[in-house]
Coordinates of C-alpha atoms in Angstrom, one line a residue:
M1190 CA 0.0 0.0 0.0
F1191 CA 1.2 3.5 -0.7
R1192 CA 0.0 6.8 0.7
R1193 CA 0.5 10.4 -0.3
R1194 CA 1.7 12.9 2.3
S1195 CA 0.1 15.8 0.4
S1196 CA -3.7 16.2 0.0
V1197 CA -3.4 17.4 -3.6
A1198 CA -4.6 14.9 -6.2
V1199 CA -2.3 14.5 -9.2
A1200 CA -1.9 12.3 -12.3
I1201 CA 1.5 11.0 -13.4
L1202 CA 3.2 7.7 -13.7
I1203 CA 5.7 7.1 -11.0
S1204 CA 8.2 4.3 -10.4
F1205 CA 9.3 3.2 -7.0
L1206 CA 12.4 1.1 -6.6
I1207 CA 12.1 -0.3 -3.1
T1208 CA 15.2 -1.3 -1.1
T1209 CA 18.4 -2.5 -2.8
L1210 CA 19.4 -5.1 -5.2
Y1211 CA 22.1 -7.6 -4.1
S1212 CA 25.0 -7.0 -1.8
E1213 CA 28.0 -9.1 -1.2
T1214 CA 30.9 -8.4 1.2
D1215 CA 33.9 -10.3 2.3
S1216 CA 34.3 -11.0 5.9
P1217 CA 37.4 -9.6 7.6
D1218 CA 37.8 -13.0 9.1
S1219 CA 40.8 -14.8 7.8
S1220 CA 38.7 -17.8 6.8
G1221 CA 37.4 -15.7 3.8
T1222 CA 33.8 -16.4 4.6
T1223 CA 31.5 -14.5 2.3
F1224 CA 28.2 -13.0 3.5
Q1225 CA 25.5 -12.7 1.0
S1226 CA 22.2 -10.7 1.4
K1227 CA 19.3 -10.7 -1.0
V1228 CA 16.6 -8.1 -0.9
K1229 CA 13.7 -8.0 -3.4
V1230 CA 13.4 -5.1 -5.8
V1231 CA 9.8 -4.0 -6.2
L1232 CA 8.8 -1.6 -9.0
V1233 CA 5.5 0.2 -8.3
D1234 CA 3.7 2.2 -11.0
I1235 CA 1.4 4.9 -9.7
A1236 CA -1.1 6.8 -11.9
V1237 CA -2.5 9.8 -10.0
T1238 CA -5.2 12.0 -11.3
D1239 CA -7.2 15.0 -10.1
R1240 CA -11.0 15.0 -9.7
D1241 CA -11.3 15.6 -13.5
D1242 CA -8.9 12.8 -14.4
S1243 CA -6.4 15.3 -15.6
P1244 CA -2.7 14.7 -15.2
I1245 CA -0.7 16.9 -12.9
S1246 CA 3.1 16.7 -12.9
G1247 CA 5.8 18.0 -10.5
L1248 CA 5.4 15.5 -7.6
K1249 CA 8.5 14.8 -5.5
Q1250 CA 9.6 11.6 -3.8
E1251 CA 8.8 13.0 -0.4
D1252 CA 5.2 13.4 -1.4
F1253 CA 4.7 9.6 -1.1
E1254 CA 4.9 6.9 1.4
V1255 CA 5.0 3.1 0.7
F1256 CA 3.8 0.5 3.2
E1257 CA 3.9 -3.3 3.2
E1258 CA 1.6 -5.0 5.7
G1259 CA 1.5 -1.7 7.6
K1260 CA 5.3 -1.2 7.7
P1261 CA 6.9 1.8 6.0
Q1262 CA 9.3 0.9 3.2
T1263 CA 12.3 2.8 1.9
I1264 CA 11.9 4.4 -1.5
A1265 CA 15.3 3.9 -3.1
S1266 CA 14.5 5.5 -6.5
F1267 CA 11.8 7.8 -7.8
E1268 CA 11.1 8.7 -11.5
E1269 CA 8.4 10.7 -13.1
H1270 CA 7.2 9.7 -16.6
K1271 CA 4.8 11.8 -18.6
G1272 CA 3.7 12.3 -22.2
M1273 CA 4.9 15.2 -24.3
A1274 CA 2.8 17.4 -26.6
S1275 CA 3.4 17.0 -30.3
N1276 CA 6.1 19.4 -31.4
Q1277 CA 6.7 19.4 -35.2
P1278 CA 9.5 21.7 -36.4
D1279 CA 9.1 23.7 -39.5
I1280 CA 11.3 22.2 -42.2
A1281 CA 11.6 23.6 -45.7
P1282 CA 10.4 21.3 -48.4
L1283 CA 13.2 19.2 -49.9
P1284 CA 14.0 19.0 -53.6
P1285 CA 12.8 16.0 -55.5
H1286 CA 14.6 12.7 -54.6
F1287 CA 16.0 14.2 -51.4
Y1288 CA 15.1 12.7 -48.0
T1289 CA 15.9 13.3 -44.4
N1290 CA 16.0 11.2 -41.3
Y1291 CA 15.6 14.2 -39.1
P1292 CA 13.0 13.4 -36.4
L1293 CA 9.8 15.4 -37.1
N1294 CA 8.5 14.9 -33.6
K1295 CA 10.0 15.2 -30.2
Q1296 CA 10.1 11.6 -28.7
T1297 CA 8.8 10.8 -25.3
D1298 CA 10.9 9.0 -22.7
S1299 CA 8.8 5.8 -23.0
V1300 CA 7.1 3.7 -25.7
N1301 CA 3.7 2.1 -25.6
V1302 CA 2.8 -1.4 -26.6
L1303 CA -0.8 -2.4 -27.5
V1304 CA -1.6 -6.1 -27.2
M1305 CA -4.8 -7.6 -28.4
D1306 CA -5.4 -10.9 -26.7
A1307 CA -7.3 -13.2 -29.0
L1308 CA -6.3 -16.2 -27.0
N1309 CA -8.3 -15.3 -23.8
T1310 CA -11.0 -13.0 -25.3
Q1311 CA -14.3 -13.8 -26.9
L1312 CA -14.8 -12.7 -30.5
G1313 CA -17.4 -10.0 -29.6
D1314 CA -15.1 -8.4 -27.1
Q1315 CA -12.2 -8.5 -29.6
S1316 CA -14.3 -6.6 -32.2
N1317 CA -15.2 -3.9 -29.6
V1318 CA -11.6 -3.4 -28.6
R1319 CA -10.4 -3.3 -32.2
K1320 CA -13.0 -0.6 -33.0
Q1321 CA -11.8 1.5 -30.1
M1322 CA -8.2 1.1 -31.2
V1323 CA -9.0 2.2 -34.7
N1324 CA -10.8 5.3 -33.4
Y1325 CA -7.9 6.0 -31.1
L1326 CA -5.4 5.8 -34.0
K1327 CA -7.5 8.1 -36.1
E1328 CA -7.5 10.8 -33.5
I1329 CA -4.0 10.6 -32.0
Q1330 CA -1.4 13.1 -33.1
P1331 CA 2.0 12.0 -34.3
G1332 CA 4.6 11.8 -31.6
P1333 CA 4.1 8.9 -29.1
R1334 CA 5.8 5.7 -30.3
L1335 CA 3.5 2.8 -30.5
A1336 CA 3.7 -0.9 -31.4
I1337 CA 0.8 -3.3 -31.9
F1338 CA 0.9 -7.0 -31.1
I1339 CA -1.8 -9.7 -31.2
L1340 CA -1.8 -13.0 -29.1
S1341 CA -3.5 -16.0 -30.7
S1342 CA -1.7 -19.3 -30.7
Q1343 CA 1.5 -17.3 -30.3
M1344 CA 2.5 -13.6 -30.0
R1345 CA 2.6 -11.9 -33.4
I1346 CA 3.7 -8.4 -34.2
V1347 CA 1.2 -6.3 -36.2
E1348 CA 3.4 -3.2 -36.5
G1349 CA 6.6 -2.3 -34.8
F1350 CA 7.4 1.0 -33.0
T1351 CA 6.5 4.0 -35.0
A1352 CA 5.4 7.6 -34.3
N1353 CA 3.2 7.6 -37.4
P1354 CA -0.4 6.6 -36.5
A1355 CA -1.2 6.1 -40.2
L1356 CA 1.2 3.2 -40.4
L1357 CA -0.3 1.6 -37.3
L1358 CA -3.8 2.0 -38.7
A1359 CA -2.8 0.5 -42.1
A1360 CA -1.3 -2.5 -40.4
L1361 CA -4.3 -3.0 -38.2
N1362 CA -6.6 -2.9 -41.2
H1363 CA -4.4 -5.1 -43.5
K1364 CA -6.2 -8.3 -44.1
N1365 CA -3.0 -10.4 -44.1
W1366 CA -1.3 -8.9 -41.0
S1367 CA -3.4 -10.7 -38.3
G1368 CA -4.8 -7.5 -37.0
G1369 CA -8.5 -8.6 -36.9
P1370 CA -10.5 -10.6 -34.4
Q1371 CA -9.6 -14.3 -34.2
S1372 CA -11.4 -17.2 -32.5
S1373 CA -9.5 -19.0 -29.8
A1374 CA -9.2 -22.8 -30.0
L1375 CA -8.6 -23.0 -26.3
L1376 CA -11.2 -20.5 -24.9
R1377 CA -14.6 -22.1 -24.4
T1378 CA -17.6 -20.1 -25.7
E1379 CA -20.9 -19.5 -23.9
A1380 CA -22.5 -21.8 -26.4
E1381 CA -20.2 -24.7 -25.5
N1382 CA -20.8 -24.1 -21.7
D1383 CA -24.5 -24.1 -22.3
A1384 CA -24.3 -27.3 -24.4
D1385 CA -22.4 -29.1 -21.6
Q1386 CA -25.0 -28.0 -19.0
Q1387 CA -27.8 -29.1 -21.4
L1388 CA -26.2 -32.5 -21.7
L1389 CA -26.2 -32.9 -17.9
N1390 CA -29.8 -31.8 -17.8
N1391 CA -30.8 -34.3 -20.4
M1392 CA -29.1 -37.1 -18.5
A1393 CA -30.9 -36.1 -15.4
A1394 CA -34.2 -36.0 -17.3
V1395 CA -33.9 -39.6 -18.6
Q1396 CA -33.0 -40.6 -15.0
A1397 CA -29.4 -41.6 -15.7
S1398 CA -27.5 -42.9 -12.8
A1399 CA -25.8 -40.5 -10.4
D1400 CA -22.4 -42.2 -11.2
A1401 CA -22.9 -41.6 -14.9
I1402 CA -23.8 -37.9 -14.4
A1403 CA -20.8 -37.5 -12.0
A1404 CA -18.5 -39.1 -14.6
M1405 CA -19.7 -36.8 -17.3
R1406 CA -19.3 -33.8 -15.1
D1407 CA -15.7 -34.9 -14.2
F1408 CA -15.0 -35.3 -17.9
Q1409 CA -16.2 -31.8 -18.7
N1410 CA -14.1 -30.4 -15.9
E1411 CA -11.0 -32.2 -17.1
V1412 CA -11.6 -30.8 -20.6
E1413 CA -12.0 -27.3 -19.2
S1414 CA -8.9 -27.6 -17.0
F1415 CA -6.8 -28.8 -19.9
G1416 CA -7.9 -25.8 -21.9
T1417 CA -7.1 -23.5 -19.0
Y1418 CA -3.7 -25.1 -18.5
S1419 CA -2.9 -24.7 -22.2
R1420 CA -3.9 -21.0 -22.2
V1421 CA -1.7 -20.4 -19.1
Q1422 CA 1.3 -21.9 -20.9
A1423 CA 0.6 -20.0 -24.1
T1424 CA 0.1 -16.7 -22.2
L1425 CA 3.3 -17.1 -20.2
N1426 CA 5.3 -18.0 -23.4
A1427 CA 3.8 -14.9 -25.1
L1428 CA 4.8 -12.7 -22.2
Q1429 CA 8.3 -14.0 -22.3
Q1430 CA 8.5 -13.4 -26.0
L1431 CA 7.3 -9.9 -25.5
A1432 CA 9.9 -9.3 -22.8
R1433 CA 12.7 -10.5 -25.0
Y1434 CA 11.6 -8.2 -27.8
L1435 CA 11.2 -5.2 -25.5
S1436 CA 14.6 -5.7 -23.8
G1437 CA 16.3 -4.5 -27.0
F1438 CA 14.7 -1.0 -26.7
P1439 CA 16.1 1.6 -24.3
G1440 CA 13.8 3.4 -21.9
R1441 CA 10.5 2.6 -20.3
K1442 CA 7.8 0.5 -21.9
N1443 CA 4.1 0.7 -21.1
V1444 CA 2.3 -2.5 -22.1
I1445 CA -1.5 -2.1 -22.5
W1446 CA -3.0 -5.6 -22.7
F1447 CA -6.6 -6.0 -23.8
S1448 CA -7.9 -9.3 -22.5
G1449 CA -11.3 -10.6 -21.7
S1450 CA -10.1 -13.1 -19.1
F1451 CA -6.6 -13.8 -17.8
P1452 CA -6.1 -17.5 -16.9
L1453 CA -3.5 -16.4 -14.3
S1454 CA -2.2 -13.6 -12.2
V1455 CA 1.2 -12.4 -13.2
L1456 CA 1.7 -10.5 -9.9
P1457 CA -0.1 -12.5 -7.3
T1458 CA -1.0 -10.9 -4.0
K1459 CA -0.7 -12.4 -0.5
G1460 CA -3.5 -14.7 0.3
Q1461 CA -4.9 -14.8 -3.2
D1462 CA -6.8 -17.9 -4.2
Y1463 CA -6.3 -19.4 -7.7
D1464 CA -8.8 -21.4 -9.8
F1465 CA -5.9 -23.4 -11.1
N1466 CA -3.8 -25.9 -9.2
F1467 CA -0.3 -24.6 -9.8
S1468 CA 2.5 -27.1 -9.9
E1469 CA 6.0 -26.2 -8.8
E1470 CA 7.2 -26.1 -12.4
Y1471 CA 4.4 -23.7 -13.2
K1472 CA 5.3 -21.5 -10.2
K1473 CA 8.9 -21.4 -11.5
Q1474 CA 7.8 -20.4 -15.0
L1475 CA 5.6 -17.7 -13.5
R1476 CA 8.6 -16.3 -11.5
E1477 CA 10.8 -16.3 -14.5
T1478 CA 8.2 -14.5 -16.6
T1479 CA 7.7 -11.8 -14.0
N1480 CA 11.5 -11.3 -13.7
M1481 CA 11.9 -11.1 -17.4
L1482 CA 9.1 -8.4 -17.7
A1483 CA 10.7 -6.4 -14.8
A1484 CA 14.2 -6.6 -16.4
A1485 CA 12.9 -5.5 -19.8

């Protein structure tokens, strides 16, 4: 939990780097014993807005307090990240067949990644998100660097980082660039769930034995669990692929992930219950994925 000292509401994106990384010191003892100390590094992003949801910049580190289980934590690092207004310089027209790589827009200190999740989202919701993205790209001014990805059976890039919204819009609308809604082979539809329930109702109507109904229900649960397990693995693999890609770009990255249902929690909280029985191997993969995203 974090708390502001000031009563003024604000809106910026803040990063907290809590405690220290990893320290190692040699003991003065002649035996050469090494003392090692590990402390977790926690990155906390805070978006703060005023009553009109408008961003206000200029906050300082001393304006915030961070608590964990009621205990105050040390803020080791503080950074403010905010967008920049479009600032196109006046450049004289170039003669024919002359080109320039001079940046026409002042770049921000971060890049944004839009991810459409077709693996964990129903078709109707995908269509709605895509419509909103198209409207956004039509209205946004050149300047912010954006990239678009889509997750289906694997993570696919629709368009890489560019400050030109027209290129992003063209890629999203291109029929061969996987930018449209896609059905998920692993996500059960409402029709499938209704069909399963209707089957159980029919078995009860013809007075099937309790054992037969229980066996059918167990089979349906196993099919659903296998689909969830497969979506978990595919989602984690996609997050790792995205982390590897983003690690090659300097600066901060903001990933905006549009999903109808996450089969997992990437950053679980204490005491959180899961619908999925996680094995030790799964927990290891989850930790690796979280670390890769934090490092990238």
